[in-house]
CSV table of C-alpha atoms in Angstrom, one decimal:
chain,number,residue,atom,x,y,z
A,1,MET,CA,16.0,1.4,-13.7
A,2,GLY,CA,17.9,-1.6,-12.4
A,3,TRP,CA,16.4,-5.1,-12.2
A,4,VAL,CA,15.9,-4.8,-8.4
A,5,ALA,CA,13.9,-1.6,-8.8
A,6,ARG,CA,11.9,-3.2,-11.7
A,7,PHE,CA,11.2,-6.3,-9.6
A,8,ALA,CA,10.0,-4.1,-6.7
A,9,VAL,CA,7.7,-2.2,-8.9
A,10,ALA,CA,6.3,-5.3,-10.6
A,11,SER,CA,5.7,-6.9,-7.2
A,12,LEU,CA,3.9,-3.8,-6.0
A,13,LEU,CA,1.7,-3.8,-9.1
A,14,THR,CA,1.0,-7.5,-8.6
A,15,LEU,CA,0.0,-7.0,-5.0
A,16,THR,CA,-2.1,-4.0,-5.9
A,17,THR,CA,-3.9,-5.9,-8.6
A,18,ILE,CA,-4.5,-8.9,-6.3
A,19,GLY,CA,-5.8,-6.5,-3.5
A,20,ALA,CA,-8.1,-4.8,-6.0
A,21,ALA,CA,-9.4,-8.1,-7.3
A,22,GLN,CA,-10.1,-9.3,-3.7
A,23,ALA,CA,-11.9,-6.1,-2.9
A,24,GLU,CA,-14.1,-6.5,-6.0
A,25,GLU,CA,-14.9,-10.1,-5.0
A,26,ALA,CA,-16.3,-9.1,-1.6
A,27,LEU,CA,-20.0,-9.7,-1.6
A,28,LYS,CA,-22.1,-6.8,-0.5
A,29,ALA,CA,-24.9,-7.4,2.0
A,30,LYS,CA,-27.2,-5.2,4.1
A,31,ILE,CA,-28.4,-6.5,7.4
A,32,GLY,CA,-31.5,-5.1,9.2
A,33,VAL,CA,-31.1,-5.1,12.9
A,34,LEU,CA,-32.1,-3.4,16.2
A,35,ARG,CA,-29.6,-1.7,18.6
A,36,LEU,CA,-30.2,-4.4,21.2
A,37,SER,CA,-27.8,-6.9,22.9
A,38,SER,CA,-30.0,-9.7,21.4
A,39,SER,CA,-28.0,-9.0,18.2
A,40,ALA,CA,-24.6,-9.1,19.9
A,41,PRO,CA,-23.0,-11.7,17.5
A,42,VAL,CA,-23.9,-9.4,14.6
A,43,PHE,CA,-22.0,-6.5,16.2
A,44,ILE,CA,-19.1,-8.8,17.1
A,45,ALA,CA,-18.8,-10.2,13.5
A,46,GLN,CA,-18.9,-6.7,12.1
A,47,ASP,CA,-16.5,-5.0,14.5
A,48,LYS,CA,-13.9,-7.9,14.7
A,49,GLY,CA,-13.9,-8.3,10.9
A,50,TYR,CA,-15.5,-11.8,10.7
A,51,PHE,CA,-17.8,-10.7,7.9
A,52,ARG,CA,-14.8,-9.2,6.1
A,53,GLU,CA,-12.7,-12.3,6.6
A,54,ALA,CA,-15.5,-14.3,5.0
A,55,GLY,CA,-15.4,-12.2,1.9
A,56,LEU,CA,-18.4,-9.9,2.8
A,57,ASP,CA,-18.8,-6.2,2.7
A,58,VAL,CA,-21.6,-5.8,5.3
A,59,GLU,CA,-23.6,-2.7,6.0
A,60,LEU,CA,-25.8,-2.6,9.2
A,61,LYS,CA,-29.1,-0.8,8.9
A,62,PHE,CA,-30.8,0.0,12.2
A,63,PHE,CA,-34.5,0.0,13.0
A,64,ASP,CA,-36.6,0.8,16.0
A,65,ALA,CA,-39.0,-2.2,15.9
A,66,ALA,CA,-38.9,-5.8,14.6
A,67,GLN,CA,-41.7,-5.8,12.0
A,68,PRO,CA,-40.2,-3.1,9.8
A,69,ILE,CA,-37.1,-5.3,9.4
A,70,ALA,CA,-39.2,-8.2,8.0
A,71,VAL,CA,-40.9,-5.8,5.6
A,72,ALA,CA,-37.5,-4.3,4.5
A,73,THR,CA,-36.1,-7.8,3.9
A,74,THR,CA,-39.1,-8.7,1.7
A,75,SER,CA,-38.8,-5.5,-0.3
A,76,GLY,CA,-35.1,-5.9,-0.8
A,77,ASP,CA,-34.1,-2.8,1.2
A,78,VAL,CA,-32.0,-5.2,3.2
A,79,ASP,CA,-30.7,-8.6,2.3
A,80,PHE,CA,-30.9,-10.2,5.7
A,81,GLY,CA,-33.1,-9.5,8.8
A,82,ILE,CA,-32.0,-10.4,12.3
A,83,THR,CA,-34.6,-9.7,14.9
A,84,ALA,CA,-37.5,-11.1,16.9
A,85,PHE,CA,-40.3,-13.2,15.4
A,86,THR,CA,-43.5,-11.3,14.9
A,87,ALA,CA,-46.9,-12.1,13.4
A,88,GLY,CA,-46.1,-9.9,10.4
A,89,LEU,CA,-42.9,-11.8,9.8
A,90,TYR,CA,-44.7,-15.1,9.9
A,91,ASN,CA,-47.3,-13.9,7.5
A,92,LEU,CA,-44.7,-12.8,5.1
A,93,ALA,CA,-42.9,-16.1,5.4
A,94,GLY,CA,-46.2,-18.0,5.1
A,95,LYS,CA,-46.7,-16.3,1.7
A,96,GLY,CA,-43.2,-17.4,0.7
A,97,THR,CA,-41.5,-14.0,0.7
A,98,LEU,CA,-39.2,-14.8,3.6
A,99,LYS,CA,-37.3,-17.8,4.9
A,100,VAL,CA,-35.8,-18.5,8.3
A,101,ILE,CA,-32.1,-19.5,7.9
A,102,GLY,CA,-30.8,-19.5,11.5
A,103,GLY,CA,-31.5,-18.9,15.2
A,104,MET,CA,-30.5,-15.9,17.3
A,105,SER,CA,-31.7,-14.7,20.7
A,106,ARG,CA,-33.7,-16.8,23.2
A,107,GLU,CA,-35.7,-16.0,26.3
A,108,LYS,CA,-34.0,-18.2,28.9
A,109,PRO,CA,-34.0,-18.2,32.7
A,110,GLY,CA,-31.0,-16.4,34.1
A,111,TYR,CA,-30.4,-14.2,31.1
A,112,PRO,CA,-32.2,-10.8,31.5
A,113,LEU,CA,-33.5,-9.5,28.2
A,114,ILE,CA,-37.2,-8.4,28.0
A,115,GLY,CA,-38.9,-7.4,31.2
A,116,TYR,CA,-42.3,-6.6,32.5
A,117,PHE,CA,-42.4,-3.0,33.9
A,118,ALA,CA,-45.2,-1.2,35.8
A,119,SER,CA,-46.0,2.5,36.0
A,120,ASN,CA,-45.5,4.0,39.4
A,121,ASN,CA,-49.2,4.6,39.9
A,122,ALA,CA,-50.1,1.1,38.8
A,123,TYR,CA,-47.4,-0.4,41.1
A,124,ALA,CA,-48.7,1.6,44.0
A,125,ALA,CA,-52.2,0.3,43.3
A,126,GLY,CA,-51.2,-3.3,43.5
A,127,LEU,CA,-49.5,-4.3,40.2
A,128,LYS,CA,-46.5,-6.1,41.8
A,129,THR,CA,-45.9,-9.2,39.6
A,130,PRO,CA,-46.4,-10.2,36.0
A,131,LYS,CA,-49.4,-12.4,37.0
A,132,ASP,CA,-51.2,-9.2,38.1
A,133,LEU,CA,-51.4,-7.9,34.5
A,134,ALA,CA,-54.9,-9.2,33.9
A,135,GLY,CA,-57.2,-6.2,33.3
A,136,LYS,CA,-54.4,-3.7,32.9
A,137,ARG,CA,-53.4,-1.5,30.0
A,138,VAL,CA,-50.1,-2.9,28.6
A,139,ALA,CA,-47.9,-1.2,26.0
A,140,VAL,CA,-46.2,-3.2,23.3
A,141,THR,CA,-44.6,-2.2,20.1
A,142,GLN,CA,-47.1,-3.8,17.8
A,143,VAL,CA,-50.0,-6.3,17.8
A,144,GLY,CA,-48.7,-9.7,17.0
A,145,SER,CA,-45.1,-8.7,18.1
A,146,SER,CA,-42.8,-10.8,20.3
A,147,PHE,CA,-44.0,-8.8,23.3
A,148,HIS,CA,-47.6,-9.7,22.5
A,149,TYR,CA,-46.7,-13.4,22.3
A,150,SER,CA,-44.9,-13.2,25.6
A,151,LEU,CA,-48.1,-11.8,27.2
A,152,GLY,CA,-50.0,-14.7,25.6
A,153,LEU,CA,-47.6,-17.2,27.2
A,154,LEU,CA,-47.9,-15.4,30.5
A,155,ALA,CA,-51.8,-15.6,30.3
A,156,ASP,CA,-51.6,-19.3,29.6
A,157,LYS,CA,-49.2,-19.8,32.5
A,158,TYR,CA,-51.3,-18.0,35.1
A,159,GLY,CA,-54.7,-18.9,33.8
A,160,PHE,CA,-56.1,-15.5,32.9
A,161,LYS,CA,-57.6,-14.5,29.5
A,162,LEU,CA,-55.3,-12.5,27.2
A,163,ALA,CA,-58.5,-10.7,26.1
A,164,ASP,CA,-58.7,-9.3,29.6
A,165,VAL,CA,-55.5,-7.4,29.0
A,166,LYS,CA,-55.8,-4.1,27.1
A,167,ILE,CA,-53.0,-4.3,24.6
A,168,VAL,CA,-51.8,-0.8,23.6
A,169,PRO,CA,-49.6,-1.0,20.4
A,170,LEU,CA,-47.3,2.1,20.2
A,171,GLN,CA,-45.1,1.2,17.3
A,172,SER,CA,-41.7,1.7,18.9
A,173,LEU,CA,-39.8,1.0,22.1
A,174,SER,CA,-39.3,4.7,22.8
A,175,ASN,CA,-43.0,5.3,22.5
A,176,ALA,CA,-43.8,2.5,24.9
A,177,ALA,CA,-41.3,3.7,27.5
A,178,ALA,CA,-42.7,7.3,27.2
A,179,ALA,CA,-46.2,6.0,27.7
A,180,LEU,CA,-45.1,4.1,30.8
A,181,LYS,CA,-43.4,7.2,32.3
A,182,GLY,CA,-46.3,9.4,31.4
A,183,GLU,CA,-48.8,7.0,33.2
A,184,THR,CA,-50.9,6.6,30.1
A,185,VAL,CA,-50.5,2.8,30.4
A,186,ASP,CA,-50.2,0.6,33.5
A,187,ALA,CA,-47.4,-1.6,32.2
A,188,ALA,CA,-45.1,-2.3,29.3
A,189,LEU,CA,-42.8,-5.0,28.0
A,190,LEU,CA,-39.4,-3.5,27.3
A,191,PRO,CA,-35.8,-4.7,26.8
A,192,VAL,CA,-33.7,-3.9,29.8
A,193,SER,CA,-31.6,-1.5,27.7
A,194,THR,CA,-34.6,0.7,27.2
A,195,ALA,CA,-36.1,0.3,30.7
A,196,ARG,CA,-32.9,0.8,32.7
A,197,LYS,CA,-32.8,4.6,32.1
A,198,LEU,CA,-36.5,4.8,32.9
A,199,MET,CA,-36.0,2.9,36.2
A,200,ASP,CA,-32.9,4.9,37.1
A,201,GLU,CA,-35.0,8.1,36.8
A,202,GLY,CA,-37.8,6.6,38.9
A,203,GLY,CA,-40.2,6.4,36.0
A,204,ALA,CA,-41.1,2.7,36.3
A,205,LYS,CA,-41.0,-0.4,38.5
A,206,PHE,CA,-39.6,-3.8,37.6
A,207,LEU,CA,-42.0,-6.8,37.8
A,208,GLY,CA,-40.1,-9.7,36.3
A,209,TRP,CA,-38.2,-11.2,33.3
A,210,VAL,CA,-39.9,-12.9,30.3
A,211,GLY,CA,-37.1,-15.5,30.2
A,212,ASP,CA,-37.8,-16.5,33.9
A,213,GLU,CA,-41.5,-16.6,33.3
A,214,THR,CA,-41.9,-18.2,29.9
A,215,PRO,CA,-38.7,-19.2,28.0
A,216,TRP,CA,-38.9,-19.3,24.1
A,217,GLN,CA,-37.1,-18.8,20.8
A,218,LEU,CA,-37.2,-15.0,20.4
A,219,GLY,CA,-35.0,-14.2,17.4
A,220,ALA,CA,-33.8,-15.5,14.1
A,221,VAL,CA,-31.9,-14.8,10.9
A,222,PHE,CA,-34.0,-14.6,7.8
A,223,ALA,CA,-33.8,-13.7,4.1
A,224,SER,CA,-35.9,-13.4,1.0
A,225,PRO,CA,-35.9,-16.3,-1.6
A,226,LYS,CA,-34.1,-14.0,-4.0
A,227,THR,CA,-31.2,-13.6,-1.5
A,228,LEU,CA,-31.2,-17.4,-0.9
A,229,THR,CA,-30.4,-18.0,-4.5
A,230,ASN,CA,-26.9,-16.6,-3.8
A,231,LYS,CA,-25.8,-19.6,-1.7
A,232,ALA,CA,-22.2,-18.3,-1.4
A,233,LEU,CA,-23.5,-15.1,0.2
A,234,VAL,CA,-25.8,-16.9,2.7
A,235,THR,CA,-23.1,-19.5,3.6
A,236,LYS,CA,-20.5,-16.8,4.2
A,237,LEU,CA,-22.8,-14.8,6.4
A,238,LEU,CA,-23.9,-17.7,8.5
A,239,GLY,CA,-20.3,-18.9,8.8
A,240,ALA,CA,-19.2,-15.5,10.2
A,241,LEU,CA,-22.2,-15.3,12.5
A,242,ALA,CA,-21.5,-18.9,13.8
A,243,LYS,CA,-18.0,-17.8,14.7
A,244,ALA,CA,-19.3,-14.8,16.6
A,245,ASP,CA,-22.1,-16.9,18.2
A,246,ARG,CA,-19.5,-19.2,19.7
A,247,GLU,CA,-17.2,-16.5,20.9
A,248,TYR,CA,-20.1,-14.5,22.5
A,249,HIS,CA,-21.3,-17.7,24.3
A,250,ASP,CA,-17.9,-18.9,25.4
A,251,VAL,CA,-16.5,-15.5,26.5
A,252,ILE,CA,-19.6,-13.7,27.9
A,253,LEU,CA,-22.5,-16.1,28.5
A,254,ALA,CA,-20.3,-18.7,30.1
A,255,ALA,CA,-19.0,-16.2,32.6
A,256,MET,CA,-22.3,-14.8,33.7
A,257,LYS,CA,-23.5,-15.1,37.3
A,258,ASP,CA,-26.9,-14.1,38.6
A,259,GLY,CA,-27.7,-12.6,35.2
A,260,VAL,CA,-24.6,-10.3,35.1
A,261,ALA,CA,-21.4,-10.7,33.1
A,262,PRO,CA,-18.2,-9.8,34.8
A,263,ILE,CA,-15.9,-7.1,33.4
A,264,ASN,CA,-12.4,-8.5,33.0
A,265,ASP,CA,-9.6,-8.7,30.5
A,266,LYS,CA,-11.4,-11.5,28.6
A,267,THR,CA,-14.9,-10.1,28.5
A,268,LYS,CA,-14.3,-6.4,28.2
A,269,PRO,CA,-13.4,-6.2,24.5
A,270,LEU,CA,-16.6,-7.9,23.5
A,271,LEU,CA,-18.7,-6.0,26.0
A,272,GLU,CA,-17.3,-2.8,24.6
A,273,ILE,CA,-18.3,-3.8,21.1
A,274,ILE,CA,-21.9,-4.5,22.2
A,275,ALA,CA,-21.9,-1.1,24.1
A,276,LYS,CA,-20.7,0.7,21.0
A,277,TYR,CA,-23.5,-0.6,18.8
A,278,THR,CA,-26.3,-0.4,21.4
A,279,ASN,CA,-25.3,3.1,22.5
A,280,LEU,CA,-25.0,2.0,26.2
A,281,PRO,CA,-22.2,2.1,28.7
A,282,VAL,CA,-20.4,-1.2,29.4
A,283,GLU,CA,-21.7,-1.1,33.0
A,284,GLN,CA,-25.3,-1.4,31.6
A,285,VAL,CA,-24.4,-4.0,29.0
A,286,VAL,CA,-23.2,-6.5,31.6
A,287,GLY,CA,-26.8,-7.0,32.9
A,288,ASN,CA,-28.3,-7.2,29.4
A,289,CYS,CA,-26.7,-10.2,27.7
A,290,ALA,CA,-29.3,-12.2,25.8
A,291,TYR,CA,-28.8,-16.0,25.5
A,292,ILE,CA,-27.9,-17.2,22.1
A,293,ASP,CA,-27.2,-20.8,21.2
A,294,PRO,CA,-23.4,-21.2,20.6
A,295,ASP,CA,-24.1,-23.1,17.3
A,296,GLY,CA,-26.8,-20.7,16.1
A,297,LYS,CA,-29.4,-23.5,16.4
A,298,LEU,CA,-33.1,-22.8,16.0
A,299,ASP,CA,-35.8,-24.3,18.4
A,300,VAL,CA,-38.1,-25.4,15.6
A,301,LYS,CA,-40.6,-26.9,17.9
A,302,ASN,CA,-41.1,-23.6,19.7
A,303,VAL,CA,-41.3,-21.7,16.4
A,304,ASP,CA,-44.2,-24.1,15.4
A,305,ASN,CA,-45.9,-23.3,18.7
A,306,GLN,CA,-45.6,-19.6,18.1
A,307,ILE,CA,-47.2,-20.0,14.6
A,308,LYS,CA,-50.1,-22.0,16.0
A,309,TRP,CA,-50.7,-19.5,18.8
A,310,LEU,CA,-50.7,-16.6,16.5
A,311,GLN,CA,-53.0,-18.4,14.1
A,312,GLU,CA,-55.4,-19.2,16.9
A,313,GLN,CA,-55.4,-15.5,18.0
A,314,GLY,CA,-56.1,-14.5,14.4
A,315,PHE,CA,-52.8,-12.6,14.1
A,316,ALA,CA,-51.3,-15.0,11.6
A,317,ASP,CA,-52.7,-16.5,8.4
A,318,LYS,CA,-53.6,-20.2,8.5
A,319,GLY,CA,-52.3,-22.9,6.2
A,320,PHE,CA,-48.6,-23.1,7.1
A,321,ASP,CA,-46.3,-24.3,9.9
A,322,ALA,CA,-42.7,-24.0,10.9
A,323,ASN,CA,-41.5,-26.5,8.2
A,324,ALA,CA,-43.0,-24.3,5.5
A,325,ILE,CA,-41.0,-21.2,6.4
A,326,ILE,CA,-37.6,-22.7,7.2
A,327,ALA,CA,-34.8,-23.0,4.7
A,328,LYS,CA,-33.7,-26.5,5.6
A,329,ASP,CA,-30.4,-26.2,3.6
A,330,PHE,CA,-29.1,-23.7,6.1
A,331,VAL,CA,-30.9,-24.0,9.5
A,332,ARG,CA,-29.3,-25.9,12.3
A,333,VAL,CA,-32.1,-27.5,14.3
A,334,ASP,CA,-32.1,-27.7,18.1
């Protein structure tokens, strides 16, 4: 074998060894998430390779409700959870088994995400707007969920008692949608991605958007204290998400008009990624783009308000506030 051939083989072996070493160095991480546009940056970071570029080997694990993600993060079934705040999540965090490390989706005027929907019969009987929900049977996923909190904010806004609303916890979005269509509840809080098919089939009536009625910090990134001991892992994950947050904001959110994102050469690649992970056509994704801070900041003041409200309602344990559940080394505060 000549020196040229020997050099080529040696170079190939060197590159192979380096590649193998780099692959071994990739930090593995499981992320618990919902198939909703409120997690768009997660899907973008995964699909465009931002996690991989950061030295991470990420597996997405999908759930059908927010609370199970918090439980899975605590148990170690997933390393990170990215979903809406719930009373259960706060209780786990209050006990020290979870820490919030970043912000994600927000309810914000002009960005359709979670809506109030009425059954056809209830709508015909006079349930026309969100403020008419007093005295009605309203489906949510779980007691103390983000949907429940949204109802509490609505009650405060319009001066009716939350106790006058018959909360019907049905454990999943699909169950809530089925109950609405089947007329076993008067109304439900649903993400537009779940409700759109229902409305297209004539199974429900739209009443209004939570973001237009009562803006608040809906979602966050969180992890267990055990995961947080691996600072390299956390830093790499947040860095990849920050890159995706900014791209999502600058490309899609900045182009939105009247709650709808245009489909053009710039937005289409990202819209197609969101469609892929949410199992929706691009034409539906465009009206379902949740607001996310471009820097991944967390509205800590609102998080504190959520905790206090849940504690007052008896859904969350007392004795802790927002400062107690936030990993200050990682959170960017709004």
